[in-house]
Structure formats: structure tokens, C-alpha cells
């Protein structure tokens, strides 16, 4: 079984994934084989998951010429990733305990002010995650690194009595000079 990260990257297609926790990262078993694609525009690229492409994110990164900047990695849906979800919960409980508690006690729609108040902390939690640290390691040979996160449609849901974060996430990179 190949090693994959704790989150599935996507642009147009979602994949159904089941995870078994292995240390900080997870191994992925997917109903259809997970593939990685790159979309090129001018001198920039975006990596996302698809039903076609290369077998690993590391291979997708390596396939992009170093003269082309991988501007971002698109990540979603987050609810399927137990290890990553746990990291996000732990970070928010430690660094934003009251805002986190207020958001959890509140209705989970994307416009709820108490959920909106958690957005910046959520972005920080993603940047502090093992997933982003591993990706930055993979990007280091290209002199690129993930430095910021953009999110859309952020909300908290309960499925099977488990609180989960949902969002469309763009991990933005910066080039080193």
C-alpha cells in the first residue's frame, strides 16, 4: 500500500476514502485509485486530486518543471480525514479554547458569527499540521513552501456524533529566493 498524506487534494472530483491511522499520517484506501493531476497556466501550476494522473503527490510535485511555480494545492473534503481532523481539533482546543467551544455549541452553518470567528484559528491549525509540514518537506527541493491558507465554505458538522470541520482549502505556496 502506498503512503499518502492525511488529506486528499482535489479540484473537480471528490474521492471516497477510508483511513487507518499510522503515526501522525494515514495510509489511504480509496474506492477508486487516487491520482494526482496538475493544471498549468503560463508559468504557474495547481495540484489537485482526480480519477486520472500520477499515483502520489510527491510524484505530481516532481513532474512539474522547476521553472513552473506550483502556486497552490487544493484540499477537500476534510471530514473524511480522521487524523487531520484530530490535529485540527487539538490545535484549536489548545490555542482558541473559548472561540472553539462557542463555535461548537453554535449552529454549524457557514454564516454563523461564532463559526466565522473560528476561521483564522482554523487556518493557523492547518498551517501547523503535520500534513503541511510533510508537504513543505516535499516542496523544499523546488525552493517553494506553503505559507498561507485560503478557505471557502467553512463549517462544523456532526456525523455519527463526531464533530468535523468542512471547508474547501487552498494551500498557497511562496517561492524562496
Short mmCIF file of C-alpha atoms in Angstrom, two decimals, residues 54-129:
data_model
loop_
_atom_site.label_atom_id
_atom_site.label_comp_id
_atom_site.label_asym_id
_atom_site.label_seq_id
_atom_site.Cartn_x
_atom_site.Cartn_y
_atom_site.Cartn_z
CA UNK A 54 0.12 10.18 -11.22
CA UNK A 55 -0.03 7.89 -8.19
CA UNK A 56 1.37 10.16 -5.46
CA UNK A 57 1.50 13.82 -4.55
CA UNK A 58 5.28 13.61 -4.34
CA UNK A 59 5.34 12.34 -7.96
CA UNK A 60 2.99 15.16 -9.03
CA UNK A 61 5.32 17.72 -7.45
CA UNK A 62 8.38 16.12 -9.08
CA UNK A 63 6.69 16.13 -12.51
CA UNK A 64 6.34 19.91 -12.53
CA UNK A 65 9.37 21.62 -14.10
CA UNK A 66 11.24 23.73 -11.56
CA UNK A 67 10.72 26.77 -13.80
CA UNK A 68 6.96 26.46 -13.13
CA UNK A 69 5.72 27.70 -9.76
CA UNK A 70 3.27 25.37 -8.01
CA UNK A 71 1.07 28.17 -6.72
CA UNK A 72 -1.33 26.08 -4.65
CA UNK A 73 -2.61 22.69 -3.59
CA UNK A 74 -6.39 22.32 -3.33
CA UNK A 75 -7.71 20.23 -0.42
CA UNK A 76 -11.20 18.87 0.29
CA UNK A 77 -13.36 17.34 1.71
CA UNK A 78 -11.86 17.45 5.18
CA UNK A 79 -14.49 15.37 7.01
CA UNK A 80 -13.07 12.12 5.60
CA UNK A 81 -9.69 12.54 7.26
CA UNK A 82 -9.76 11.44 10.89
CA UNK A 83 -6.05 12.03 11.64
CA UNK A 84 -6.08 15.50 10.11
CA UNK A 85 -9.40 16.30 11.84
CA UNK A 86 -7.88 15.25 15.18
CA UNK A 87 -4.87 17.53 14.64
CA UNK A 88 -7.17 20.47 13.84
CA UNK A 89 -9.38 19.81 16.91
CA UNK A 90 -6.35 19.55 19.21
CA UNK A 91 -4.77 22.75 17.92
CA UNK A 92 -7.99 24.74 18.24
CA UNK A 93 -8.68 23.39 21.74
CA UNK A 94 -5.19 24.43 22.85
CA UNK A 95 -4.93 27.82 21.13
CA UNK A 96 -8.55 29.02 20.83
CA UNK A 97 -10.43 27.24 23.64
CA UNK A 98 -13.29 29.72 24.12
CA UNK A 99 -13.82 30.55 20.42
CA UNK A 100 -13.70 26.83 19.63
CA UNK A 101 -16.21 25.97 22.39
CA UNK A 102 -18.55 28.78 21.26
CA UNK A 103 -18.41 27.62 17.64
CA UNK A 104 -19.09 24.01 18.61
CA UNK A 105 -22.07 24.99 20.76
CA UNK A 106 -23.50 27.08 17.94
CA UNK A 107 -25.32 26.13 14.75
CA UNK A 108 -22.86 24.92 12.12
CA UNK A 109 -23.74 26.96 9.05
CA UNK A 110 -21.07 28.95 7.24
CA UNK A 111 -22.55 32.36 8.09
CA UNK A 112 -22.93 31.82 11.84
CA UNK A 113 -20.86 34.55 13.57
CA UNK A 114 -19.45 32.10 16.13
CA UNK A 115 -18.26 29.77 13.39
CA UNK A 116 -16.92 32.70 11.35
CA UNK A 117 -14.88 33.77 14.41
CA UNK A 118 -13.00 30.45 14.24
CA UNK A 119 -11.81 30.85 10.62
CA UNK A 120 -8.42 32.43 11.36
CA UNK A 121 -7.64 29.85 14.05
CA UNK A 122 -8.67 27.10 11.63
CA UNK A 123 -6.20 28.42 9.04
CA UNK A 124 -3.45 28.51 11.69
CA UNK A 125 -4.27 24.93 12.68
CA UNK A 126 -3.89 23.78 9.07
CA UNK A 127 -0.52 25.53 8.72
CA UNK A 128 0.68 23.94 11.99
CA UNK A 129 -0.41 20.43 10.93
#
